[in-house]
Amino acid sequence: MNRKILKEYNKGGKVTIRSSVLLELGFDPKFFTHYWKNQKGEVYLFIYEYGFLKKLENGKDKYVLVTWQDYMDKNPKLNI
């Protein structure tokens, strides 16, 4: 279900969305297949090729949604 939700809401490769929107659809942020850490130290959780990062923006919980990119292979993805 998580992959389907992320795929539906991330058509452009990167988007920010309120966490409540995804949670109401049944999104479970505790379920993921692997993670990737960027140079800023932010950890994106991935469900196959779709990733998400929880952020607090203007006092609201949001998710930054991304898709796996080739440059991410330079920093190995860490499986759990």
mmCIF file of C-alpha atoms in Angstrom:
data_model
loop_
_atom_site.group_PDB
_atom_site.id
_atom_site.type_symbol
_atom_site.label_atom_id
_atom_site.label_comp_id
_atom_site.label_asym_id
_atom_site.label_seq_id
_atom_site.Cartn_x
_atom_site.Cartn_y
_atom_site.Cartn_z
ATOM 1 C CA MET A 1 0.000 0.000 0.000
ATOM 2 C CA ASN A 2 2.838 2.449 0.830
ATOM 3 C CA ARG A 3 4.430 2.136 -2.605
ATOM 4 C CA LYS A 4 1.100 2.724 -4.324
ATOM 5 C CA ILE A 5 0.454 5.870 -2.249
ATOM 6 C CA LEU A 6 3.927 7.296 -2.878
ATOM 7 C CA LYS A 7 3.678 6.557 -6.593
ATOM 8 C CA GLU A 8 0.309 8.324 -6.789
ATOM 9 C CA TYR A 9 1.485 11.484 -5.031
ATOM 10 C CA ASN A 10 4.953 11.776 -6.556
ATOM 11 C CA LYS A 11 4.454 12.116 -10.283
ATOM 12 C CA GLY A 12 7.197 14.724 -10.785
ATOM 13 C CA GLY A 13 10.138 13.084 -9.008
ATOM 14 C CA LYS A 14 10.121 15.394 -5.987
ATOM 15 C CA VAL A 15 7.169 16.857 -4.109
ATOM 16 C CA THR A 16 6.333 18.031 -0.572
ATOM 17 C CA ILE A 17 3.013 17.019 0.961
ATOM 18 C CA ARG A 18 1.394 17.263 4.383
ATOM 19 C CA SER A 19 1.883 14.063 6.332
ATOM 20 C CA SER A 20 -1.803 13.995 7.298
ATOM 21 C CA VAL A 21 -2.790 13.493 3.637
ATOM 22 C CA LEU A 22 -0.701 10.330 3.342
ATOM 23 C CA LEU A 23 -1.587 9.011 6.798
ATOM 24 C CA GLU A 24 -5.316 9.325 6.094
ATOM 25 C CA LEU A 25 -4.803 7.071 3.066
ATOM 26 C CA GLY A 26 -3.195 4.373 5.224
ATOM 27 C CA PHE A 27 0.456 5.275 4.683
ATOM 28 C CA ASP A 28 2.675 3.615 7.313
ATOM 29 C CA PRO A 29 6.006 5.472 7.721
ATOM 30 C CA LYS A 30 7.409 2.573 9.764
ATOM 31 C CA PHE A 31 7.363 0.299 6.708
ATOM 32 C CA PHE A 32 10.228 0.736 4.242
ATOM 33 C CA THR A 33 12.658 -1.445 2.300
ATOM 34 C CA HIS A 34 15.904 0.553 2.622
ATOM 35 C CA TYR A 35 17.253 4.002 3.298
ATOM 36 C CA TRP A 36 19.691 6.500 1.843
ATOM 37 C CA LYS A 37 21.582 9.269 3.626
ATOM 38 C CA ASN A 38 22.417 12.454 1.727
ATOM 39 C CA GLN A 39 25.441 14.705 2.262
ATOM 40 C CA LYS A 40 23.463 16.875 4.722
ATOM 41 C CA GLY A 41 22.899 13.811 6.893
ATOM 42 C CA GLU A 42 19.178 13.575 6.088
ATOM 43 C CA VAL A 43 17.918 10.005 5.917
ATOM 44 C CA TYR A 44 15.378 9.201 3.231
ATOM 45 C CA LEU A 45 13.383 6.033 3.747
ATOM 46 C CA PHE A 46 12.517 4.117 0.579
ATOM 47 C CA ILE A 47 9.907 1.650 -0.539
ATOM 48 C CA TYR A 48 11.726 0.285 -3.559
ATOM 49 C CA GLU A 49 12.192 3.297 -5.878
ATOM 50 C CA TYR A 50 9.985 5.746 -3.945
ATOM 51 C CA GLY A 51 11.447 7.603 -0.989
ATOM 52 C CA PHE A 52 10.220 9.938 1.721
ATOM 53 C CA LEU A 53 11.733 12.256 4.315
ATOM 54 C CA LYS A 54 9.723 13.632 7.226
ATOM 55 C CA LYS A 55 10.196 17.363 7.829
ATOM 56 C CA LEU A 56 8.666 20.036 9.998
ATOM 57 C CA GLU A 57 7.845 23.018 7.804
ATOM 58 C CA ASN A 58 6.032 26.107 9.089
ATOM 59 C CA GLY A 59 4.952 24.144 12.162
ATOM 60 C CA LYS A 60 3.376 21.360 10.089
ATOM 61 C CA ASP A 61 4.563 17.789 9.607
ATOM 62 C CA LYS A 62 5.278 17.132 5.957
ATOM 63 C CA TYR A 63 6.941 14.525 3.786
ATOM 64 C CA VAL A 64 9.350 15.247 0.980
ATOM 65 C CA LEU A 65 8.718 12.547 -1.620
ATOM 66 C CA VAL A 66 11.466 11.579 -4.060
ATOM 67 C CA THR A 67 12.256 8.850 -6.540
ATOM 68 C CA TRP A 68 15.518 6.897 -6.574
ATOM 69 C CA GLN A 69 18.148 8.618 -8.740
ATOM 70 C CA ASP A 70 21.315 7.229 -10.339
ATOM 71 C CA TYR A 71 23.557 9.520 -8.268
ATOM 72 C CA MET A 72 22.259 7.863 -5.104
ATOM 73 C CA ASP A 73 24.169 4.732 -6.093
ATOM 74 C CA LYS A 74 27.407 6.602 -5.313
ATOM 75 C CA ASN A 75 26.386 6.472 -1.672
ATOM 76 C CA PRO A 76 25.331 2.860 -1.186
ATOM 77 C CA LYS A 77 21.802 2.292 -0.084
ATOM 78 C CA LEU A 78 21.656 0.671 3.288
ATOM 79 C CA ASN A 79 19.324 -2.277 3.626
ATOM 80 C CA ILE A 80 17.600 -3.054 6.864
#
